[in-house]
CSV table of C-alpha atoms in Angstrom, one decimal:
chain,number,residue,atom,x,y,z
Z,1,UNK,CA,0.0,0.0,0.0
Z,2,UNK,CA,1.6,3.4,-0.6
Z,3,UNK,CA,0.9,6.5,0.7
Z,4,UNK,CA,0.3,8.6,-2.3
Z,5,UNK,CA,1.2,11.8,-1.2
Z,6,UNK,CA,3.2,14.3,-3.5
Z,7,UNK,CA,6.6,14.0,-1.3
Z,8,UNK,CA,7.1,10.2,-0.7
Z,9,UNK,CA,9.3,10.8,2.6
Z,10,UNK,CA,6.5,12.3,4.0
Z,11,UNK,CA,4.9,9.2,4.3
Z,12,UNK,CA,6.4,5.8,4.8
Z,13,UNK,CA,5.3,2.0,3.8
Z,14,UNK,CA,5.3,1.4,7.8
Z,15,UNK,CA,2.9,4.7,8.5
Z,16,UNK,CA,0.7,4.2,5.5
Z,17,UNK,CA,-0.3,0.9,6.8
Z,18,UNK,CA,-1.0,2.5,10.6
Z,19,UNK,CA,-3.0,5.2,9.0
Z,20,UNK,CA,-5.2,2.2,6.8
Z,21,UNK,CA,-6.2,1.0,10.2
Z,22,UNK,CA,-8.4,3.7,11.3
Z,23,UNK,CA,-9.2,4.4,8.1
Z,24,UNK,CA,-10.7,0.9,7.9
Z,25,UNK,CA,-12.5,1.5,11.2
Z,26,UNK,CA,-14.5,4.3,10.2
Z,27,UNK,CA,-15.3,2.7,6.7
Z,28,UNK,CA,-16.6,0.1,9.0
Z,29,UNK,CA,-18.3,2.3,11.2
Z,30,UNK,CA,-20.3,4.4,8.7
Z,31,UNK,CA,-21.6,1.4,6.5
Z,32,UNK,CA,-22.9,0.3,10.3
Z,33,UNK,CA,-24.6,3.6,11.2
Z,34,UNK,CA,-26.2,3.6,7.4
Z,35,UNK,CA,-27.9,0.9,7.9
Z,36,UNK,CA,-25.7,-1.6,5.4
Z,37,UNK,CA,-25.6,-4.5,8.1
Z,38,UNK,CA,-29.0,-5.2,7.6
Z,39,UNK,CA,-30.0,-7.6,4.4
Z,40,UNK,CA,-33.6,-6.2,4.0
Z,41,UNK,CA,-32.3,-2.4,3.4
Z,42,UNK,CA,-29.7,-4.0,0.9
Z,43,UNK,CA,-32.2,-6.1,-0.9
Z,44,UNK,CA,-34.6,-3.0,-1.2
Z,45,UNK,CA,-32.3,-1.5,-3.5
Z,46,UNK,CA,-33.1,-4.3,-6.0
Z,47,UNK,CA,-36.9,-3.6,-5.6
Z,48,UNK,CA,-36.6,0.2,-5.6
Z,49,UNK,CA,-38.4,0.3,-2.2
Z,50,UNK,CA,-35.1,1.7,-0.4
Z,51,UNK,CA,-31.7,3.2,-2.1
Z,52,UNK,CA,-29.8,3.8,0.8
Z,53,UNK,CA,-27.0,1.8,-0.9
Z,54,UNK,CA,-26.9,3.8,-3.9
Z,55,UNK,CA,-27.1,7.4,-1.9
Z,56,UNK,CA,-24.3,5.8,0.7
Z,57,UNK,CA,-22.2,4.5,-2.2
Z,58,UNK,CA,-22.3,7.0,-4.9
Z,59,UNK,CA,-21.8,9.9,-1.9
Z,60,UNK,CA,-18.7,8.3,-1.0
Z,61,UNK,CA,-17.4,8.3,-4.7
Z,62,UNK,CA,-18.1,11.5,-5.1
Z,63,UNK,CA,-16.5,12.7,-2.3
Z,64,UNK,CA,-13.3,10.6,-2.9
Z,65,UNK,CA,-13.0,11.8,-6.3
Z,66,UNK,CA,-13.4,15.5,-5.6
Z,67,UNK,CA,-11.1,14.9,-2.6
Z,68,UNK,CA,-8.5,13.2,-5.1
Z,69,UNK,CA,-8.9,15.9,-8.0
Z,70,UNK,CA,-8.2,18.8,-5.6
Z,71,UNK,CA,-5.5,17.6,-3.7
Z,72,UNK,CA,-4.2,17.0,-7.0
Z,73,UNK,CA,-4.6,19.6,-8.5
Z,74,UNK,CA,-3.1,21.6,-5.4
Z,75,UNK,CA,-0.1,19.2,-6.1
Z,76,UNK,CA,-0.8,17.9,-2.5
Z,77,UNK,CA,-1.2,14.3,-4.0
Z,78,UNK,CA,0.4,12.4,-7.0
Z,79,UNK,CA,-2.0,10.8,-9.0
Z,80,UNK,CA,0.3,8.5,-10.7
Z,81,UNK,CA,0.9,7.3,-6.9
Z,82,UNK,CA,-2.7,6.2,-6.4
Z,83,UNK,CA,-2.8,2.2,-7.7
Z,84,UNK,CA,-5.4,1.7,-10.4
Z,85,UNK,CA,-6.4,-1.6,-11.0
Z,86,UNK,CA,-6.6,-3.0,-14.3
Z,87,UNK,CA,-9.8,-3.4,-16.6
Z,88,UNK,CA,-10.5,-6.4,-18.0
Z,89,UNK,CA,-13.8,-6.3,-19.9
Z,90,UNK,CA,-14.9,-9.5,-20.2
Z,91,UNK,CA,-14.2,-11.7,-17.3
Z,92,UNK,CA,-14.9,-8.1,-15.0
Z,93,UNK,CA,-18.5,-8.6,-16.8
Z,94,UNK,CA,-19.0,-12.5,-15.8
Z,95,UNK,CA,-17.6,-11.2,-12.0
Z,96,UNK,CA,-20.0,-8.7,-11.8
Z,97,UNK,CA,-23.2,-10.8,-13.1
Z,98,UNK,CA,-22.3,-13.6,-10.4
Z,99,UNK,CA,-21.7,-10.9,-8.1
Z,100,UNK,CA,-24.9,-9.1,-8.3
Z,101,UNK,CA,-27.1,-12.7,-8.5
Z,102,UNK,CA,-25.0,-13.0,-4.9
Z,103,UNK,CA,-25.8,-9.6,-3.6
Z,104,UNK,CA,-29.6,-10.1,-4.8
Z,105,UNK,CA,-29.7,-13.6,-3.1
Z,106,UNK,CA,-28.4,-13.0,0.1
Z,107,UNK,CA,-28.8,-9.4,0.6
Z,108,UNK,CA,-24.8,-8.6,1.4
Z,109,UNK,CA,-22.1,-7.6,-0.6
Z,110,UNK,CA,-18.3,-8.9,0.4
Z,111,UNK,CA,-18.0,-5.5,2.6
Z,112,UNK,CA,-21.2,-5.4,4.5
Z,113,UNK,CA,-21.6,-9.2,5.1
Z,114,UNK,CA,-18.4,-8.6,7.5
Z,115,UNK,CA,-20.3,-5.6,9.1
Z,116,UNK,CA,-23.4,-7.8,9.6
Z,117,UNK,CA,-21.5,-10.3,11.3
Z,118,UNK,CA,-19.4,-7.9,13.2
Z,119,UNK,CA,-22.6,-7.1,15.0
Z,120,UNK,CA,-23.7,-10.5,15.3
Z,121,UNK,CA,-25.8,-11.2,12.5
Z,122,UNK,CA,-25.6,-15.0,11.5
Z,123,UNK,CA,-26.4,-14.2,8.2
Z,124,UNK,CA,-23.0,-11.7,7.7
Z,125,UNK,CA,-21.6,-15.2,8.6
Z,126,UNK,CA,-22.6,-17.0,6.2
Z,127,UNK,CA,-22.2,-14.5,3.3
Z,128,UNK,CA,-18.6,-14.2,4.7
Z,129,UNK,CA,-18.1,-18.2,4.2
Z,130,UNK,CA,-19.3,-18.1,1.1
Z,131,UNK,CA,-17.3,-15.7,0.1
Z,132,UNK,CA,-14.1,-17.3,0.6
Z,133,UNK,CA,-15.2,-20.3,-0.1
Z,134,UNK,CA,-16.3,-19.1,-3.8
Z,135,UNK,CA,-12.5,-17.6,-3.9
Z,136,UNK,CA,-10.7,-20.4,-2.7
Z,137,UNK,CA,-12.7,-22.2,-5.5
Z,138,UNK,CA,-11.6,-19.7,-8.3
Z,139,UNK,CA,-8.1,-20.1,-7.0
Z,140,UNK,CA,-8.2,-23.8,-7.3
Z,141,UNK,CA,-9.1,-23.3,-11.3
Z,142,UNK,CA,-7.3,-20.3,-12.2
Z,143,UNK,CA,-5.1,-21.9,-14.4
Z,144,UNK,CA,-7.6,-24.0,-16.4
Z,145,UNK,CA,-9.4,-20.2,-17.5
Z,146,UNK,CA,-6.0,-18.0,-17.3
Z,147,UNK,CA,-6.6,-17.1,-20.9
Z,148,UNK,CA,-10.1,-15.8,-20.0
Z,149,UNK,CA,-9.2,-13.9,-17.0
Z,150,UNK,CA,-6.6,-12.3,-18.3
Z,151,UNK,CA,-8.3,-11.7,-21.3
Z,152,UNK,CA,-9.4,-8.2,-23.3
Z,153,UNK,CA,-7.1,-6.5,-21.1
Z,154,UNK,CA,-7.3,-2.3,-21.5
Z,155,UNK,CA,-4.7,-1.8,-18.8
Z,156,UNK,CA,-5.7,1.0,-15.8
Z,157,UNK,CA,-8.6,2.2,-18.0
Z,158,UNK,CA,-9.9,5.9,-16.3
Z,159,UNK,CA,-12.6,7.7,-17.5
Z,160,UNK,CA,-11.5,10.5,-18.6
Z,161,UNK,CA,-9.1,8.0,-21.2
Z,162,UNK,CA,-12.3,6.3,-21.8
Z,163,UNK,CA,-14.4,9.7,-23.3
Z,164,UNK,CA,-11.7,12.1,-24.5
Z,165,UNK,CA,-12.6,14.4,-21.9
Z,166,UNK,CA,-10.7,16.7,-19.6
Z,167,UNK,CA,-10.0,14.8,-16.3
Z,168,UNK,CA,-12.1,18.5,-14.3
Z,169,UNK,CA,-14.7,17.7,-17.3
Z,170,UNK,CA,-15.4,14.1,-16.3
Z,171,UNK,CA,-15.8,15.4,-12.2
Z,172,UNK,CA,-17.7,18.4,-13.4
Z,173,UNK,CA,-20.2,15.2,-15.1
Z,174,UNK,CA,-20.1,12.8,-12.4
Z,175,UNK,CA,-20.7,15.4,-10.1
Z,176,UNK,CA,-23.8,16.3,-11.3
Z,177,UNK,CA,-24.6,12.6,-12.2
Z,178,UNK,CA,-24.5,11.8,-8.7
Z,179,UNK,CA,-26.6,15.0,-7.6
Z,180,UNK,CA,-29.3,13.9,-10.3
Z,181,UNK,CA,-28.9,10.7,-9.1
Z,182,UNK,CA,-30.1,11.4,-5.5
Z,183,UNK,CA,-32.7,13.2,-6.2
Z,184,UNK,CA,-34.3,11.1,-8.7
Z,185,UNK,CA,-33.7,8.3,-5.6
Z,186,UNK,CA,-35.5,10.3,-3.1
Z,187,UNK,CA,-38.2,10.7,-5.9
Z,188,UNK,CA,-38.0,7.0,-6.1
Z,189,UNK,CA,-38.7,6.2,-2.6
Z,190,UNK,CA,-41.6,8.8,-2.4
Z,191,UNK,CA,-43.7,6.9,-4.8
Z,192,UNK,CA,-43.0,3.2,-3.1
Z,193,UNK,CA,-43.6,4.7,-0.2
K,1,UNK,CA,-36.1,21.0,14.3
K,2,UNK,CA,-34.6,18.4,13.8
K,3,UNK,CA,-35.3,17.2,10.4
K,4,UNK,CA,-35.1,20.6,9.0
K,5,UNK,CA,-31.4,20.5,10.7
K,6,UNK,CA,-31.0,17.2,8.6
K,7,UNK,CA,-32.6,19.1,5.4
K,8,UNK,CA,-30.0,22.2,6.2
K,9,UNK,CA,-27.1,20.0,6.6
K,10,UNK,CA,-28.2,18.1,3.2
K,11,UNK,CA,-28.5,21.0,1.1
K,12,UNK,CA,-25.1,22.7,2.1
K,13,UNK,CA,-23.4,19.5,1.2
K,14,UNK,CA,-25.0,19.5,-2.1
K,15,UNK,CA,-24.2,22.4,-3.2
K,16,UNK,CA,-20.7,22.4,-1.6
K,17,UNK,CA,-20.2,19.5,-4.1
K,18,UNK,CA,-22.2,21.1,-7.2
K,19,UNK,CA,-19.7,23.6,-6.7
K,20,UNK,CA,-16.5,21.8,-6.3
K,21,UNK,CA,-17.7,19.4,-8.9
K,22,UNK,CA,-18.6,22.2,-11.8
K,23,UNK,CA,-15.7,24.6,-10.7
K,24,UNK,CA,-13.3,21.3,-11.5
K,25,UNK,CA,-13.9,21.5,-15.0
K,26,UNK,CA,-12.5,25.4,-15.0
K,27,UNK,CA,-9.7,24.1,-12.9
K,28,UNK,CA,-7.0,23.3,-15.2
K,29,UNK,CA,-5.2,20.4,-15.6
K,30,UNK,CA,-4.0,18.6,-13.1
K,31,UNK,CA,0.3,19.2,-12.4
K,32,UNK,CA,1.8,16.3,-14.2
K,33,UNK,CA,4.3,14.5,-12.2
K,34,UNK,CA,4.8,11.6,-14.4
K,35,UNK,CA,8.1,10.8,-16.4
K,36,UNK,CA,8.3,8.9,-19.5
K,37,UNK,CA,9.8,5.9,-18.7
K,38,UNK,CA,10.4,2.3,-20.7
K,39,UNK,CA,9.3,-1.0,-19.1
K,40,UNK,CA,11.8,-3.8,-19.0
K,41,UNK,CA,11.2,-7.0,-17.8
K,42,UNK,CA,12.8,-9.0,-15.2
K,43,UNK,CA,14.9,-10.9,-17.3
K,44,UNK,CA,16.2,-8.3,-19.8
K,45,UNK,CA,17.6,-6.5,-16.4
K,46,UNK,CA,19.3,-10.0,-15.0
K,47,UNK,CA,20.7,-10.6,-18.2
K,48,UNK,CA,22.4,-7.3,-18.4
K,49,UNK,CA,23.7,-7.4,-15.0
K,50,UNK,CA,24.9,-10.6,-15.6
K,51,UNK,CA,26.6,-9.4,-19.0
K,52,UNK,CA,27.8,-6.7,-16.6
K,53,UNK,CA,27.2,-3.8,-19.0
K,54,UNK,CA,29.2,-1.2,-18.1
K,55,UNK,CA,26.5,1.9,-18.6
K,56,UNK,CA,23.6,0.6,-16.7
K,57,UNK,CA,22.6,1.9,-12.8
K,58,UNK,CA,19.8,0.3,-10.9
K,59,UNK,CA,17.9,2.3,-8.7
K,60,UNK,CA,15.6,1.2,-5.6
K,61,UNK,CA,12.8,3.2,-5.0
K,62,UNK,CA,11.7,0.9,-2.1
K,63,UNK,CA,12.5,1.7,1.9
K,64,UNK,CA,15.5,1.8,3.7
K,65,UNK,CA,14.2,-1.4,5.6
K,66,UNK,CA,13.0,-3.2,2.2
K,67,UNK,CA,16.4,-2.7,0.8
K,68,UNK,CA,18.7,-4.0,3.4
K,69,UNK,CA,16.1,-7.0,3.3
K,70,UNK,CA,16.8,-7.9,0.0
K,71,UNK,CA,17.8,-5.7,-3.5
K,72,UNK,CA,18.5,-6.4,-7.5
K,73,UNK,CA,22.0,-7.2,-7.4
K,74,UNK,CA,24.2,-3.8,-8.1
K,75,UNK,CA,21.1,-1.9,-7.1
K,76,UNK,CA,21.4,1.4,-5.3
K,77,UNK,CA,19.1,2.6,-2.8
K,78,UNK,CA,17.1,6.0,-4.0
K,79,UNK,CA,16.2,6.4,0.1
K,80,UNK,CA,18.5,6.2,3.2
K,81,UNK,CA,17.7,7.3,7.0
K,82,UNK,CA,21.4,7.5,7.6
K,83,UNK,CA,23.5,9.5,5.3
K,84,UNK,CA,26.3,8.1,6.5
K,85,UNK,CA,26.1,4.7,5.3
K,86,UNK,CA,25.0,5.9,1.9
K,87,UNK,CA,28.8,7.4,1.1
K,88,UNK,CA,27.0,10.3,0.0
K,89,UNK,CA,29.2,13.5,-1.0
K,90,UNK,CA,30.5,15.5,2.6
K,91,UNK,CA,28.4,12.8,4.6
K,92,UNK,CA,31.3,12.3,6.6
K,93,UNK,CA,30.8,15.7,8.0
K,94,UNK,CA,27.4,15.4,8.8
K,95,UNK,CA,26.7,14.6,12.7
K,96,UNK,CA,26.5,10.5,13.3
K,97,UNK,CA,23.1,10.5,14.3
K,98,UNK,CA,21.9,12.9,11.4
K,99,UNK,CA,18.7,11.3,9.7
K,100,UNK,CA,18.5,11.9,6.2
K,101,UNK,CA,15.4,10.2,4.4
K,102,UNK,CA,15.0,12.6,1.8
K,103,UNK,CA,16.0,11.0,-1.6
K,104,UNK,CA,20.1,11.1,-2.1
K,105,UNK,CA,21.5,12.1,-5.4
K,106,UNK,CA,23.3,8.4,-6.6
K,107,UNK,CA,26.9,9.1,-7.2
K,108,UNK,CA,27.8,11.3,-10.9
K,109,UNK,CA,25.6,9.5,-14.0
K,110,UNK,CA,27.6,9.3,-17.3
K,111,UNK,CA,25.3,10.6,-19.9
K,112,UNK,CA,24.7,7.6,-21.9
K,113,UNK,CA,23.8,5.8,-18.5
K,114,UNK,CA,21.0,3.4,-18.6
K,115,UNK,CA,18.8,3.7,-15.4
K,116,UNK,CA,16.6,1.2,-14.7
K,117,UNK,CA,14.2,2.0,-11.2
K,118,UNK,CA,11.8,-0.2,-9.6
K,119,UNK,CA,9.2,-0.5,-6.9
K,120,UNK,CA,8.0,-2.7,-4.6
K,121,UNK,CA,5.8,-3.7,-7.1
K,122,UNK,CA,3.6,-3.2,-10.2
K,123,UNK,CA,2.5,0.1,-8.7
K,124,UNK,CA,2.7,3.1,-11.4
K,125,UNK,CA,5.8,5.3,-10.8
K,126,UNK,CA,5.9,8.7,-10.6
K,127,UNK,CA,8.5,11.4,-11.2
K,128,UNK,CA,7.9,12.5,-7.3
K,129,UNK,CA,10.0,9.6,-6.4
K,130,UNK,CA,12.9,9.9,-8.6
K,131,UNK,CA,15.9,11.6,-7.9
K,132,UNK,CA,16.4,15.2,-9.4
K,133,UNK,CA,19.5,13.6,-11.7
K,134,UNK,CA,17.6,10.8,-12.3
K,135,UNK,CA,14.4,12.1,-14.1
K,136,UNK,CA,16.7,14.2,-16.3
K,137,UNK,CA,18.3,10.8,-17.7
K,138,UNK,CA,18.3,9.7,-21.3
K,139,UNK,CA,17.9,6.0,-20.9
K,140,UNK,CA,15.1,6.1,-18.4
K,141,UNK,CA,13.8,2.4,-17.7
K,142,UNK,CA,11.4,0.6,-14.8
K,143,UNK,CA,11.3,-2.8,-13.8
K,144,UNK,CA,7.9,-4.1,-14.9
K,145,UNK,CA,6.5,-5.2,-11.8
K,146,UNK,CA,8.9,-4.5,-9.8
K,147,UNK,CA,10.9,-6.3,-7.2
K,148,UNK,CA,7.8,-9.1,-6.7
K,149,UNK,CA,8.6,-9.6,-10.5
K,150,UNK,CA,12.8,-10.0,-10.5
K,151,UNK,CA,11.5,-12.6,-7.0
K,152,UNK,CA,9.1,-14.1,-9.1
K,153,UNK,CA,10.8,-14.3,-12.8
K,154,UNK,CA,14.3,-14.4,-11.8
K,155,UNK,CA,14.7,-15.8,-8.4
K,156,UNK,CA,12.0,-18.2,-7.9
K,157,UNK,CA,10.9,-19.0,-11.8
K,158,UNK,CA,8.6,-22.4,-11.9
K,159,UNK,CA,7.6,-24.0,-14.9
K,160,UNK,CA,4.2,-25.5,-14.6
K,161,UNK,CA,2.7,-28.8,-15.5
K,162,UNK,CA,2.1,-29.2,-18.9
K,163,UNK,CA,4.4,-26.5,-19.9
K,164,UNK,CA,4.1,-25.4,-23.5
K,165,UNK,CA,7.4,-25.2,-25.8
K,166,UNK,CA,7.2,-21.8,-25.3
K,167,UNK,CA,6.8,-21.5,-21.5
K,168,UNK,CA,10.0,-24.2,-21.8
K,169,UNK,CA,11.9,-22.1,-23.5
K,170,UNK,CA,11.1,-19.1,-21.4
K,171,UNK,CA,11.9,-21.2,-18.3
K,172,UNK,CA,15.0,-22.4,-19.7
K,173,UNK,CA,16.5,-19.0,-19.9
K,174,UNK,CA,14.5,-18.3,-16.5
K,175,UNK,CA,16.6,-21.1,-14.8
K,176,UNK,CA,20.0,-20.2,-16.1
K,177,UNK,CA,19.6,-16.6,-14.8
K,178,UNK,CA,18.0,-17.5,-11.6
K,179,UNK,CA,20.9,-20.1,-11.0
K,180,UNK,CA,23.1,-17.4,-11.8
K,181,UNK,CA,21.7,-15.0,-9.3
K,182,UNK,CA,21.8,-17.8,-6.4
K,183,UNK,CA,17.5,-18.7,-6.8
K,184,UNK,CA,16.0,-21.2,-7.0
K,185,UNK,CA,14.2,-22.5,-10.0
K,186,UNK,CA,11.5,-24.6,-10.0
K,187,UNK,CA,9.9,-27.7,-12.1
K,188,UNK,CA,6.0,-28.3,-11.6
K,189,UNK,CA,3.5,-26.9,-9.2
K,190,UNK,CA,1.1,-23.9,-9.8
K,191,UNK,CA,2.7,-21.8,-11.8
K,192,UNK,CA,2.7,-18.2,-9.8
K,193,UNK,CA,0.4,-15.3,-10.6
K,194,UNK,CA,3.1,-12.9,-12.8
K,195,UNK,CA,3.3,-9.7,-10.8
K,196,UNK,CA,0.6,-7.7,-13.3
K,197,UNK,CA,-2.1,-9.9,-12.4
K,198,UNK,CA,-3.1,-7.8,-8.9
K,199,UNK,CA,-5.6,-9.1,-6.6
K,200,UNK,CA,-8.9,-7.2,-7.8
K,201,UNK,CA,-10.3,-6.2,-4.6
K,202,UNK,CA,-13.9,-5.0,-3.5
């Protein structure tokens, strides 16, 4: 993990690793407090009843990357530092099928089933087992589909390499993506309500 | 009270980040700290130390800790805490315990020198952690996944079961190299993830 601050020294491997601790412990804590232990509010965002996960989720992104651009841009942060990880179109598709069926099914994605069973809940539990079970499984036959999951490969793909677009240009649309977003979610739960 | 506390708070965040968001796209571009620089792969690097070619300089990004736990042979560290050890330039007049971790200028480049830098890993790097001299270099390489990769490729290479004749060859040239550098090649087993292939986390 790297601390990707503009002046390396500042930061070491060492501190950067002490400072991921809390930083874990209030991601933690505020998908608690928002309600993303509990299955029911996760599975309501699949029947439009309740889109806490969406408003949680897409408020964190949008904080992060206005966080990131302006740090950056005050040469604060090096955004060559930051790890991106790779795109890989297809088997990233086939991950992220099987991973939403999961999430509809049991109501928890990898990060909140270990907040539900941090407080207790047996169901975090067993999300959590399957979880590893499913990636010891993928380990175990990684070899036999290495062509495919290293397949169409497009490198750290980013967004604004992805539209042609100034990297302020793609915040300035996210931005107000995410702001049209959350109202139209609020809108949303009126009417189910 | 309450709730219109909740509506209050709501609303200034909202526009704080319509604001921060639209104002982004009259912001400029971002300062560009990144240097061109060539990828070379584990073995291309352990062949030409091993050729011992005169113009080439090897340059560890990585901690002071990392690299007194284990380097690319004729590496030099970009970082040291004590300034002393580093036989930088008038460190002998510095005070024994003086702590020095900012990044030390590696002793006088020729112009045709061939630098090759590496990482930990296959993290992206950036011209904040090169050396002044350094980014200004001609021949400007990184190791391609960094020191995982020369552990993986070089030191600890593994030919898999049912190798193809290319993977053979590969590992062939692997061995020689890695018995070279005092590793340890290796016949059958699961053949490692190469260093590229990061864990793709949630």
């Amino acid at each position: 993990m790297s601390g990707p601050l503009a002046d390396p020294s500042t930061v070491g491997d060492v501190s950067a690793l002490a400072i991921a601790v809390p930083i874990g412990f209030a991601f933690g804590w505020v998908l608690e407090r928002a309600g993303l232990g509990s299955a029911p509010k996760l599975a309501g965002q699949f029947t439009l009843t309740d889109l806490t996960v969406f408003k949680v989720m897409f408020s964190a992104l949008v904080t992060a990357m206005l966080g990131v651009f302006w740090l950056a841009r005050f040469g604060l942060l090096d955004l060559a530092r930051i790890y991106v990880p790779e795109t890989h179109v297809a088997p990233q598709m086939v991950g992220g099928l099987v991973f939403g069926i999961g999430f509809f099914m049991s109501g928890l994605c990898p990060g909140t089933s270990c907040v539900a069973a941090s407080t207790g809940r047996a169901d975090g539990g067993a999300v959590m087992l399957g979880l590893f079970a499913g990636v010891l499984g993928a380990g175990l036959v990684v070899d036999e589909w290495r062509a495919f999951y290293e397949g169409t490969a497009r490198g750290a793909w980013r967004l604004p390499e992805l539209l042609h677009l100034p990297y302020g240009v793609v915040v300035a649309v996210v931005t107000t993506l995410a702001l049209g977003g959350f109202a139209g979610a609020e809108w949303i739960e009126k009417r189910a309500r | 009270m309450t709730t219109f506390r909740r509506m209050t708070a709501r609303r200034t965040l909202a526009i704080s980040a319509a604001t921060l968001g639209l104002s982004a796209s009259f912001a400029g571009g971002l300062p560009t700290t990144t240097v061109e620089l060539a990828p070379m792969t584990a073995l291309d690097l352990a062949e030409r130390i091993r050729d011992g070619e005169s113009s080439l300089r090897v340059l560890d990004l990585r901690s002071t800790e990392a690299f007194d736990h284990g380097h690319v042979p004729t590496a030099e560290p970009a970082y040291r805490e004590d300034a002393l050890a580093s036989g930088t330039p008038g460190a002998e007049d510095r005070d024994s315990n003086h702590v020095d971790s900012r990044p030390t200028e590696p002793s006088a480049l020729a112009e045709d020198a061939t630098i090759v830098v590496y990482a930990g890993d296959a993290s992206e790097i950036s011209a904040a952690m090169l050396p002044a001299r350094v980014k200004e270099a001609h021949h400007l390489f990184f190791l391609r996944g960094g020191w995982a990769a020369w552990e993986s490729d070089v030191m600890y290479p593994v030919l898999p079961d049912g190798a193809s004749a290319a993977e053979r060859a590969d590992y062939a040239r692997a061995s020689d190299l890695s018995r070279y550098f005092g590793g340890t090649p290796r016949r059958g087993g699961t053949k490692l993830p190469p260093p590229s292939a990061r864990p793709r986390g949630c």
